Short mmCIF file of N, CA and C in Angstrom, two decimals:
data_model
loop_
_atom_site.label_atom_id
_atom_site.label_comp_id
_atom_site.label_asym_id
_atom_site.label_seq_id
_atom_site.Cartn_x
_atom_site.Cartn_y
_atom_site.Cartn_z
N UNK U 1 118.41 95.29 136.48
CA UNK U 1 118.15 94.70 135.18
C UNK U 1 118.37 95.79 134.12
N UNK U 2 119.20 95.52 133.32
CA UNK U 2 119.76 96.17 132.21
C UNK U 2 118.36 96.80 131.08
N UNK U 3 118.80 97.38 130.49
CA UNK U 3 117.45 97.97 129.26
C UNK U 3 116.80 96.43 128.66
N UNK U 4 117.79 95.87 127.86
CA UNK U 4 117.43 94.56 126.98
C UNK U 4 117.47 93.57 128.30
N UNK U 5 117.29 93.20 128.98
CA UNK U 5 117.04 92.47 129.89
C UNK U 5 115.39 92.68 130.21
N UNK U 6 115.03 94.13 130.31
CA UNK U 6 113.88 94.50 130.35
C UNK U 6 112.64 94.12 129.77
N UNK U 7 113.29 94.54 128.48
CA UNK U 7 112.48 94.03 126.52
C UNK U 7 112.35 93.04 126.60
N UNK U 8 113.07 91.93 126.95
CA UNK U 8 113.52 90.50 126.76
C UNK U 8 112.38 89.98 127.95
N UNK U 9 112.25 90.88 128.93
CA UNK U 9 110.94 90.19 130.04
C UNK U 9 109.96 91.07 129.98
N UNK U 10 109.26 91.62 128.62
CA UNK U 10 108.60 92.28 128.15
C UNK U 10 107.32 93.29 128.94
N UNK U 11 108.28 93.91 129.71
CA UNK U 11 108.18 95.06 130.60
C UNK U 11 107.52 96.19 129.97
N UNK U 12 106.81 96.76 130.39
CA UNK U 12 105.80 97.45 130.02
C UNK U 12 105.94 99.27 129.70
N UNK U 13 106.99 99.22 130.72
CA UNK U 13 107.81 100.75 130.81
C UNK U 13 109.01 100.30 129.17
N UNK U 14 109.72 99.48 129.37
CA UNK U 14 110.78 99.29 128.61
C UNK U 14 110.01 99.37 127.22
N UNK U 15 109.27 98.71 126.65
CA UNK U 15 108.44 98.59 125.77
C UNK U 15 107.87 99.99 125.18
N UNK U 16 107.62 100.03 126.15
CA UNK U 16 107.26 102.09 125.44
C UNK U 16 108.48 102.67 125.40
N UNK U 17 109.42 102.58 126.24
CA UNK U 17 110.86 103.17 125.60
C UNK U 17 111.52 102.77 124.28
N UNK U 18 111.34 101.68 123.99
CA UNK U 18 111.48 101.30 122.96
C UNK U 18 111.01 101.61 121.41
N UNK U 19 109.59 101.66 121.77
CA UNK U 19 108.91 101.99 120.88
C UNK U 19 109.14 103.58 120.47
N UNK U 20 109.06 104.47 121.69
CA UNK U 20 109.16 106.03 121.58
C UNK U 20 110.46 106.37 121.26
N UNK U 21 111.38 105.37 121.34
CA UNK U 21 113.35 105.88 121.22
C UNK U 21 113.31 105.00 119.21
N UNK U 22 113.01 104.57 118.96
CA UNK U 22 112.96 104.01 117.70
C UNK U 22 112.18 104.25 116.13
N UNK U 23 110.89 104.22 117.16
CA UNK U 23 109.49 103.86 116.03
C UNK U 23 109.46 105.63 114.77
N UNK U 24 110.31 107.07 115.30
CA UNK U 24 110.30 107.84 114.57
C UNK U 24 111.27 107.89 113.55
N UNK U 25 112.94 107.08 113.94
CA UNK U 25 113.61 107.21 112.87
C UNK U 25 113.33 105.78 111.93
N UNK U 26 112.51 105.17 112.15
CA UNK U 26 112.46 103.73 111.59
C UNK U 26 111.22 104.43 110.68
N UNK U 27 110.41 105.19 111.23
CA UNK U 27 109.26 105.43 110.27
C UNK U 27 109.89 106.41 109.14
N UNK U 28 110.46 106.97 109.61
CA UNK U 28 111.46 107.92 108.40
C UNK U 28 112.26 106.86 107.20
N UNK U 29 112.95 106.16 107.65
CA UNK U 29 113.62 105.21 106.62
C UNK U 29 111.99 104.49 106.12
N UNK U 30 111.31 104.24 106.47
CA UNK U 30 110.44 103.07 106.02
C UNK U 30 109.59 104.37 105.06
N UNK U 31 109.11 105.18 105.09
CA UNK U 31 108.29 106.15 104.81
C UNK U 31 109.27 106.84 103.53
N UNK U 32 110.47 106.82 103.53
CA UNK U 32 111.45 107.08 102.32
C UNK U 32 111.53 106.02 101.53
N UNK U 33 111.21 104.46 101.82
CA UNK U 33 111.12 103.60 101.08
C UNK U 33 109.85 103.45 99.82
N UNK U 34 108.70 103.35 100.92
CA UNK U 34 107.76 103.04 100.65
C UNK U 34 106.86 104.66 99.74
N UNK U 35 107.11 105.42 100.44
CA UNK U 35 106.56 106.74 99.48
C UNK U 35 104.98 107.02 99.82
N UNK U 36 104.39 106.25 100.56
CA UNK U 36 102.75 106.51 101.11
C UNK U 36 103.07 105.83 102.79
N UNK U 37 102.03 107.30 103.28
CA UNK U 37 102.04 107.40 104.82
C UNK U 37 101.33 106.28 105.15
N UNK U 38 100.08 105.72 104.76
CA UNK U 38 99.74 104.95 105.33
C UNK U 38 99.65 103.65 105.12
N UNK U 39 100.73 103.43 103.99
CA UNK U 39 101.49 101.75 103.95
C UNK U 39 102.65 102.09 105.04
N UNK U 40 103.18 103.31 105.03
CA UNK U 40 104.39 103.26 106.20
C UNK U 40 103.94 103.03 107.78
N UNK U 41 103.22 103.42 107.87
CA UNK U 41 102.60 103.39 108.95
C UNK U 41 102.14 101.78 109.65
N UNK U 42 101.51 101.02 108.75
CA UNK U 42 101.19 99.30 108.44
C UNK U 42 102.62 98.66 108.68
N UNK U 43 103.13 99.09 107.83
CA UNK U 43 104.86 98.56 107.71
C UNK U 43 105.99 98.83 108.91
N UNK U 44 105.42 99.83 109.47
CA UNK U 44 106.05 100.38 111.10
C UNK U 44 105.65 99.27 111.85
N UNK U 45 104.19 99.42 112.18
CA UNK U 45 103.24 98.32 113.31
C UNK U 45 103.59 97.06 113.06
N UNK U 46 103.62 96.55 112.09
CA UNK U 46 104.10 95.34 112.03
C UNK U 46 105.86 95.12 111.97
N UNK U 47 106.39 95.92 111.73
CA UNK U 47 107.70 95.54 111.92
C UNK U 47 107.86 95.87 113.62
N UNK U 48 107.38 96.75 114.01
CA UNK U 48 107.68 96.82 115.76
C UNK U 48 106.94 95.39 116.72
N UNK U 49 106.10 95.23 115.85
CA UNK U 49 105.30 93.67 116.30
C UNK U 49 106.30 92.80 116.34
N UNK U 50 107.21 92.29 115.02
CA UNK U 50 107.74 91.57 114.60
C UNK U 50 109.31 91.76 115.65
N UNK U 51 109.51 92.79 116.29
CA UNK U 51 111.08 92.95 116.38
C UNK U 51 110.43 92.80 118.29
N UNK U 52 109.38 93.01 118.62
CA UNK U 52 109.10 92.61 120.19
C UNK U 52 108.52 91.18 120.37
N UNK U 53 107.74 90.59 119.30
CA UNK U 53 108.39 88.86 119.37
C UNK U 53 109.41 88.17 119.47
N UNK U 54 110.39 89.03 119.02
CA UNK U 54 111.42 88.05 118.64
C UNK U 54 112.56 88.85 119.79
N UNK U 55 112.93 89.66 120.02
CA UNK U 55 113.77 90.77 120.68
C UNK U 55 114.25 89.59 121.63
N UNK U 56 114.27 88.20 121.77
CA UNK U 56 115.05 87.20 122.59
C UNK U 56 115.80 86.67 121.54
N UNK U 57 115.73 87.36 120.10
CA UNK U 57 116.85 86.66 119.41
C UNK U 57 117.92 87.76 119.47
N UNK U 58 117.55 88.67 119.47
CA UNK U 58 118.43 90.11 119.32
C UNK U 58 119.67 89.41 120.21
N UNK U 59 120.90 89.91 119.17
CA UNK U 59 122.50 89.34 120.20
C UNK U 59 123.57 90.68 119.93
N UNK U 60 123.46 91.76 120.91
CA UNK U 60 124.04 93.25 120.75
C UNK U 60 125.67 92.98 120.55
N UNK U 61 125.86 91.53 120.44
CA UNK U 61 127.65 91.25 120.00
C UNK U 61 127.31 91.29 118.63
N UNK U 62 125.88 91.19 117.87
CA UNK U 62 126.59 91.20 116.06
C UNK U 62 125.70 92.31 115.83
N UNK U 63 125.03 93.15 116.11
CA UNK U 63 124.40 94.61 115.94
C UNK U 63 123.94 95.45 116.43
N UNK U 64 123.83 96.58 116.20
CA UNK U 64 123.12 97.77 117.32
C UNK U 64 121.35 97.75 117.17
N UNK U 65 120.76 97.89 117.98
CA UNK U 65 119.37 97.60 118.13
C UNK U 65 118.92 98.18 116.97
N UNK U 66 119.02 99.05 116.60
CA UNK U 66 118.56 99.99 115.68
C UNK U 66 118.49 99.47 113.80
N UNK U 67 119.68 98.75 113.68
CA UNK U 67 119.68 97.83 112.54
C UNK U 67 119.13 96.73 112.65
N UNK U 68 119.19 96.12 113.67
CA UNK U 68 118.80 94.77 114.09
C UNK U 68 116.62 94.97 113.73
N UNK U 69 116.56 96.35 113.83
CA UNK U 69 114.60 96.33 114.27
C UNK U 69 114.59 96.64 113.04
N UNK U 70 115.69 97.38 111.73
CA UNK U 70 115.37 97.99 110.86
C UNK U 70 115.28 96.43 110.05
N UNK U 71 115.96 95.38 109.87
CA UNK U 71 116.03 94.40 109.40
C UNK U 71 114.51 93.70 109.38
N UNK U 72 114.43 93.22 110.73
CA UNK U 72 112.61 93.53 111.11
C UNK U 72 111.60 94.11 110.09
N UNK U 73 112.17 95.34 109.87
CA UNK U 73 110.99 95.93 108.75
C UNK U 73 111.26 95.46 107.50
N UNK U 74 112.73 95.21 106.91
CA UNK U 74 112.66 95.06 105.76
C UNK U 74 111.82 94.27 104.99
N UNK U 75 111.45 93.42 105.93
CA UNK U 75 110.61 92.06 105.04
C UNK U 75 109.46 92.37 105.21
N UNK U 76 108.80 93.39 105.91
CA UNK U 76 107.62 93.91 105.55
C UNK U 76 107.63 94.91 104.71
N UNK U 77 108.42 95.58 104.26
CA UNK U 77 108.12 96.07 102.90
C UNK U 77 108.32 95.27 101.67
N UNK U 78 107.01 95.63 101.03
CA UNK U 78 106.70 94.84 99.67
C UNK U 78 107.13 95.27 98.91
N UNK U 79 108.10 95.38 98.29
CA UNK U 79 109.15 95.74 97.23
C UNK U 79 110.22 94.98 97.30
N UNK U 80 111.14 95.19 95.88
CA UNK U 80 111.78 94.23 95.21
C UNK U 80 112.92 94.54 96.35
N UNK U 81 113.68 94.18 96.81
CA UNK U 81 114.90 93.98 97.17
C UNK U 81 115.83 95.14 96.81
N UNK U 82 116.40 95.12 95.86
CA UNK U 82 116.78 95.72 95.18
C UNK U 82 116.76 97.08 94.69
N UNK U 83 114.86 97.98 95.33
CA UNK U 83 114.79 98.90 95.50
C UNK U 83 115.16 99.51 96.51
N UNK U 84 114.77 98.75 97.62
CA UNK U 84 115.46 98.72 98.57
C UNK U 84 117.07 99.10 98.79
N UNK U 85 117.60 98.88 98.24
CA UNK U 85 118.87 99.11 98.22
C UNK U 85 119.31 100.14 97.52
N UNK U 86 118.46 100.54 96.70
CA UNK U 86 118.81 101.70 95.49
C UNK U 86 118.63 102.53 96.78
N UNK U 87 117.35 102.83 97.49
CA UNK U 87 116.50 103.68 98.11
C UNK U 87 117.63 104.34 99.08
N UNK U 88 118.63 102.95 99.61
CA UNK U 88 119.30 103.56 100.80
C UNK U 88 120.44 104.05 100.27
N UNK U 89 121.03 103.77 99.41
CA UNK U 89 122.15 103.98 98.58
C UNK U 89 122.18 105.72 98.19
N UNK U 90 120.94 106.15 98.06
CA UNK U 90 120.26 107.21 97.53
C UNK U 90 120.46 108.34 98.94
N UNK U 91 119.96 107.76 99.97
CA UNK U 91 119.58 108.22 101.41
C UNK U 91 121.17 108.38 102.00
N UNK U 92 121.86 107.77 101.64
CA UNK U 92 123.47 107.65 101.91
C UNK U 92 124.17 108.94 100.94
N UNK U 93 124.24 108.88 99.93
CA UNK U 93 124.23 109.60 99.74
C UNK U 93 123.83 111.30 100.09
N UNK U 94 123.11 111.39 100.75
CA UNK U 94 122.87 112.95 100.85
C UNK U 94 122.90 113.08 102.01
N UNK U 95 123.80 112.22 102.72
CA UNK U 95 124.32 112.67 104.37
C UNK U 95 126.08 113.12 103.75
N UNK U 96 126.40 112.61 102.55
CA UNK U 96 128.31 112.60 102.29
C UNK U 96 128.28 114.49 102.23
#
């Protein structure tokens, strides 16, 4: 049984791989959004909640896991949209 085959029969080993291979660069983008540790932190837990409910919708033909969980968080952060986008636009920037 494959990794996402694993997640998908919500395996207990896989699940902590998941969480430990993800939950630090997701808290970094979310924690650059949001600007306080412990709304990022709220906004992590519940987006990792939100992306292991659903992880039977996840379809690795239209994204890589990693966007697919970051999407997950977006809608738990409470901000406009639009900052959102400035934020990453910003974060893109200073990798060129």
């Amino acid at each position: 049984m494959d990794f996402l085959d694993r997640l998908r029969a919500k395996e207990r080993v896989a699940l902590q791989q998941f969480v430990d291979e993800y939950s630090g660069a997701l808290y970094f983008l979310i924690l650059f959004i949001v600007e306080d540790d412990k709304r990022s932190e709220k906004v992590l837990h519940y987006a990792l909640k939100a992306a292991i409910a659903a992880i039977h919708t996840y379809d690795p033909q239209q994204e890589g896991l990693f966007l697919w969980l970051l999407k997950k968080a977006i809608p738990q952060i409470d901000i406009d949209r639009n900052v959102i986008v400035e934020k990453f636009k910003l974060l893109m920037q200073s990798f060129e």
